[in-house]
Amino acid sequence: MYVESARVLDAYDDEYNGVIVHPESLPSNPTAFASMLRLSITHWKRKGKKGVWLKLPIEKSDLVPIAVKEGFQYHHAEKDYVMMTYWIPEEPCLLPPNASHQVGIGGFVINDRDEVLVVQEKYCAAGLEGLWKIPTGFILASEEIFTGAVREVKEETGVETEFVEVIAFRHAHNVAFEKSDLFFVCMLHPLSTQIKLDDHEIHAAKWMPLVEFVGQPLIQQDTMFKKIIDICIARLGKTYCGLAVHQLASKFDGRLSSLYFNTVEDKNSTCQAS
Amino acid sequence: MYVESARVLDAYDDEYNGVIVHPESLPSNPTAFASMLRLSITHWKRKGKKGVWLKLPIEKSDLVPIAVKEGFQYHHAEKDYVMMTYWIPEEPCLLPPNASHQVGIGGFVINDRDEVLVVQEKYCAAGLEGLWKIPTGFILASEEIFTGAVREVKEETGVETEFVEVIAFRHAHNVAFEKSDLFFVCMLHPLSTQIKLDDHEIHAAKWMPLVEFVGQPLIQQDTMFKKIIDICIARLGKTYCGLAVHQLASKFDGRLSSLYFNTVEDKNSTCQAS
């Protein structure tokens, strides 16, 4: 009889008057867990707690249906766990949303002979077959944009580069899994020339004369592609300023984070927007 | 005997030689599901399929432990479903990662008397008590940065604004649930003055003289805060250019998305980075 032996799950308070269940304290037995969870919710309600965070490791996936039966919802998941939540108060839920964005980068790499580093992808969207495009990819967990751009270019083409600036960024919605996508166009300076393909993802790569790259009908016909490349070209002619990156510390969380901002030399330049 | 009646799960191919299981075709009975899933994996392997996508609605959470036993991992989850994946080939997994970022905004709103719209939050990080800060928040699913900034300022303070520019952005890691955070500082132009507090999240809000706002010791002592505000002030003096937003269509996916880029009027201005 688990009801008799049931105790409240081990949990600690968060700073928003919620509780976070210790994953180590979870029983493996679903019936025992059901009794403990029910008792715990009553206990937390009595204490005026608000949000409950329950992280279930994949080894304990048997407990997922139990938590659902007790009214928990999914919050987010990673390969090896699912995070479930329960909002106790009779007022709008204030729990933070889960991650909402993928972050992609494109590397605009141009050499001193005005040749752009371009690729053709193995798997490309219908209608884009034959298009030579700049290398693109997603940044990895906890990776910097400036590092991710250099890494992706290296992985796809073998070419070493250094980060110069973020030139512009695109925000699109309902991309993968109905999430949004932030895509940062980065200008990179090449440090090597030899191309070595990534066979898994890339069909072909080469250095392509800028005029030929820009002249591709698929680019000329597409407002977004065209604008991005126009901006890159303006940047080459130094009539455009991108965002440089500076790593700065914040005292309060001791965190070093990256601030991207404009570095215009001519302090008399003015902005169009008022 | 479910083994006898087992059939392959209904699924359709994706563009990367993977399969996506139809959530409607899932049986409710876990034993039936176990047989069908096993049979399906054998079938997909034989057909040379790569990634398998299995979306389990929360009403069918009983099937989660079954899929785990068959070797599935979690990919991501939303309130009402968990997405599970299985990578068949004996080669590195090429399935795309799940969403990696939260996106926050801060609204720098200043009126023509040089007063900044500031708030004190109900729940603030230790060490930041008493700090008057600009309104901040997360953008909602599928929300634009320029819309989210205006909405957050309105929700927290009641003040109506219009979006001017993204001034700079900060990239930080291991923030909530070990995810990364992109925070866009937006300059907004006030369209109303009267303050109406959001009682749930905000302790106090007011218009504060710029010099007083900047002079706060917690801002002066923090490299990140200080730099962001210095940039906002430079923008006020028109010695700095932020990124304006333009909505552009891409022919290929018919998608309208937002491109943020610099609009420097003086085409002779040059950039520090080379």
Coordinates of C-alpha atoms in Angstrom, one line a residue, chain B residues 90-238:
Chain B
E90 CA 25.2 4.1 -38.2
E91 CA 26.5 7.6 -38.9
P92 CA 26.5 10.9 -37.0
C93 CA 22.9 12.1 -36.3
L94 CA 22.0 15.0 -38.7
L95 CA 18.6 15.8 -37.1
P96 CA 18.3 19.5 -36.5
P97 CA 18.6 20.7 -32.8
N98 CA 15.6 22.0 -31.0
A99 CA 15.1 25.7 -30.2
S100 CA 18.1 27.0 -28.4
H101 CA 17.3 30.6 -27.5
Q102 CA 14.9 32.8 -25.6
V103 CA 14.5 36.2 -27.0
G104 CA 14.1 39.2 -24.7
I105 CA 13.7 42.9 -25.4
G106 CA 14.3 46.1 -23.5
G107 CA 12.5 49.3 -24.3
F108 CA 14.4 52.5 -24.0
V109 CA 11.7 55.1 -24.0
I110 CA 12.6 58.8 -23.6
N111 CA 10.3 61.8 -23.8
D112 CA 11.1 65.3 -25.0
R113 CA 11.9 66.4 -21.4
D114 CA 14.8 64.0 -21.3
E115 CA 13.0 61.6 -19.0
V116 CA 13.3 57.9 -19.3
L117 CA 10.5 55.4 -18.6
V118 CA 11.8 53.1 -15.9
V119 CA 10.4 50.4 -13.7
Q120 CA 11.2 48.4 -10.5
E121 CA 10.4 44.7 -10.8
K122 CA 8.6 42.7 -8.2
Y123 CA 10.9 39.8 -8.6
C124 CA 14.4 41.0 -9.2
A125 CA 17.8 39.4 -9.0
A126 CA 19.7 39.7 -5.7
G127 CA 21.8 42.8 -5.7
L128 CA 19.5 44.7 -8.1
E129 CA 17.0 45.7 -5.4
G130 CA 16.1 49.4 -5.8
L131 CA 17.4 49.7 -9.3
W132 CA 15.3 51.6 -11.8
K133 CA 15.6 49.9 -15.1
I134 CA 14.1 50.0 -18.5
P135 CA 11.1 47.7 -19.1
T136 CA 12.1 44.3 -20.3
G137 CA 10.4 41.0 -21.2
F138 CA 10.3 38.0 -23.5
I139 CA 8.8 38.2 -26.9
L140 CA 5.9 35.8 -27.5
A141 CA 5.8 32.9 -29.9
S142 CA 5.9 34.2 -33.4
E143 CA 6.0 37.8 -32.3
E144 CA 8.2 40.4 -34.0
I145 CA 10.9 42.1 -31.9
F146 CA 9.5 45.5 -32.9
T147 CA 6.0 44.5 -31.8
G148 CA 7.1 42.7 -28.6
A149 CA 9.0 45.7 -27.4
V150 CA 6.0 48.0 -27.8
R151 CA 3.7 45.4 -26.2
E152 CA 6.0 44.8 -23.1
V153 CA 6.3 48.5 -22.4
K154 CA 2.5 48.9 -22.7
E155 CA 1.8 45.9 -20.4
E156 CA 4.3 46.9 -17.7
T157 CA 3.7 50.6 -17.7
G158 CA 0.6 51.4 -19.7
V159 CA 2.6 53.8 -21.9
E160 CA 2.0 53.6 -25.7
T161 CA 5.1 53.8 -27.9
E162 CA 6.3 53.3 -31.4
F163 CA 9.4 51.3 -32.5
V164 CA 12.4 53.3 -33.7
E165 CA 15.4 51.0 -33.9
V166 CA 17.2 48.1 -32.4
I167 CA 20.2 49.8 -30.8
A168 CA 22.3 46.8 -29.9
F169 CA 21.9 43.2 -28.8
R170 CA 23.4 41.1 -26.0
H171 CA 24.0 37.3 -26.3
A172 CA 24.3 35.4 -23.0
H173 CA 24.4 31.7 -22.3
N174 CA 23.2 29.2 -19.7
V175 CA 20.4 31.5 -18.7
A176 CA 17.0 29.7 -18.3
F177 CA 17.1 25.8 -18.5
E178 CA 20.7 26.0 -19.8
K179 CA 19.4 27.8 -22.9
S180 CA 20.9 31.0 -24.4
D181 CA 19.4 34.4 -24.4
L182 CA 19.4 37.1 -27.1
F183 CA 18.4 40.5 -25.7
F184 CA 17.5 43.3 -28.1
V185 CA 17.7 46.9 -26.8
C186 CA 15.1 48.8 -28.7
M187 CA 14.7 52.6 -28.9
L188 CA 11.0 53.5 -28.7
H189 CA 9.3 56.8 -29.1
P190 CA 6.6 57.5 -26.5
L191 CA 3.0 58.2 -27.8
S192 CA 1.4 58.7 -24.4
T193 CA 2.6 59.7 -20.9
Q194 CA 0.3 58.3 -18.3
I195 CA 1.6 55.3 -16.3
K196 CA -0.6 52.4 -15.4
L197 CA 1.2 49.6 -13.5
D198 CA 1.1 45.9 -14.2
D199 CA 0.6 44.7 -10.6
H200 CA 1.7 41.1 -11.2
E201 CA 5.2 41.8 -12.3
I202 CA 6.0 45.5 -11.6
H203 CA 6.5 47.1 -8.3
A204 CA 6.8 50.7 -9.5
A205 CA 7.2 52.7 -12.7
K206 CA 7.9 56.4 -13.4
W207 CA 9.5 58.9 -15.8
M208 CA 13.0 59.6 -14.5
P209 CA 15.3 62.3 -15.6
L210 CA 18.0 60.8 -17.8
V211 CA 20.9 62.1 -15.7
E212 CA 19.4 60.6 -12.6
F213 CA 18.8 57.3 -14.4
V214 CA 22.3 57.1 -15.7
G215 CA 23.7 58.2 -12.3
Q216 CA 22.4 55.2 -10.4
P217 CA 25.4 53.5 -8.8
L218 CA 24.3 50.1 -9.9
I219 CA 24.4 51.3 -13.5
Q220 CA 27.7 53.2 -13.2
Q221 CA 29.4 50.1 -11.7
D222 CA 28.2 47.7 -14.3
T223 CA 30.2 47.5 -17.6
M224 CA 27.3 46.0 -19.5
F225 CA 24.5 48.3 -18.3
K226 CA 26.7 51.3 -18.6
K227 CA 27.7 50.5 -22.2
I228 CA 24.1 49.9 -23.3
I229 CA 23.0 53.2 -21.9
D230 CA 26.0 55.1 -23.3
I231 CA 24.9 53.7 -26.7
C232 CA 21.3 54.9 -26.2
I233 CA 22.6 58.3 -25.3
A234 CA 24.8 58.4 -28.4
R235 CA 21.8 57.5 -30.4
L236 CA 19.8 60.4 -28.9
G237 CA 22.7 62.7 -29.9
K238 CA 22.5 61.1 -33.4

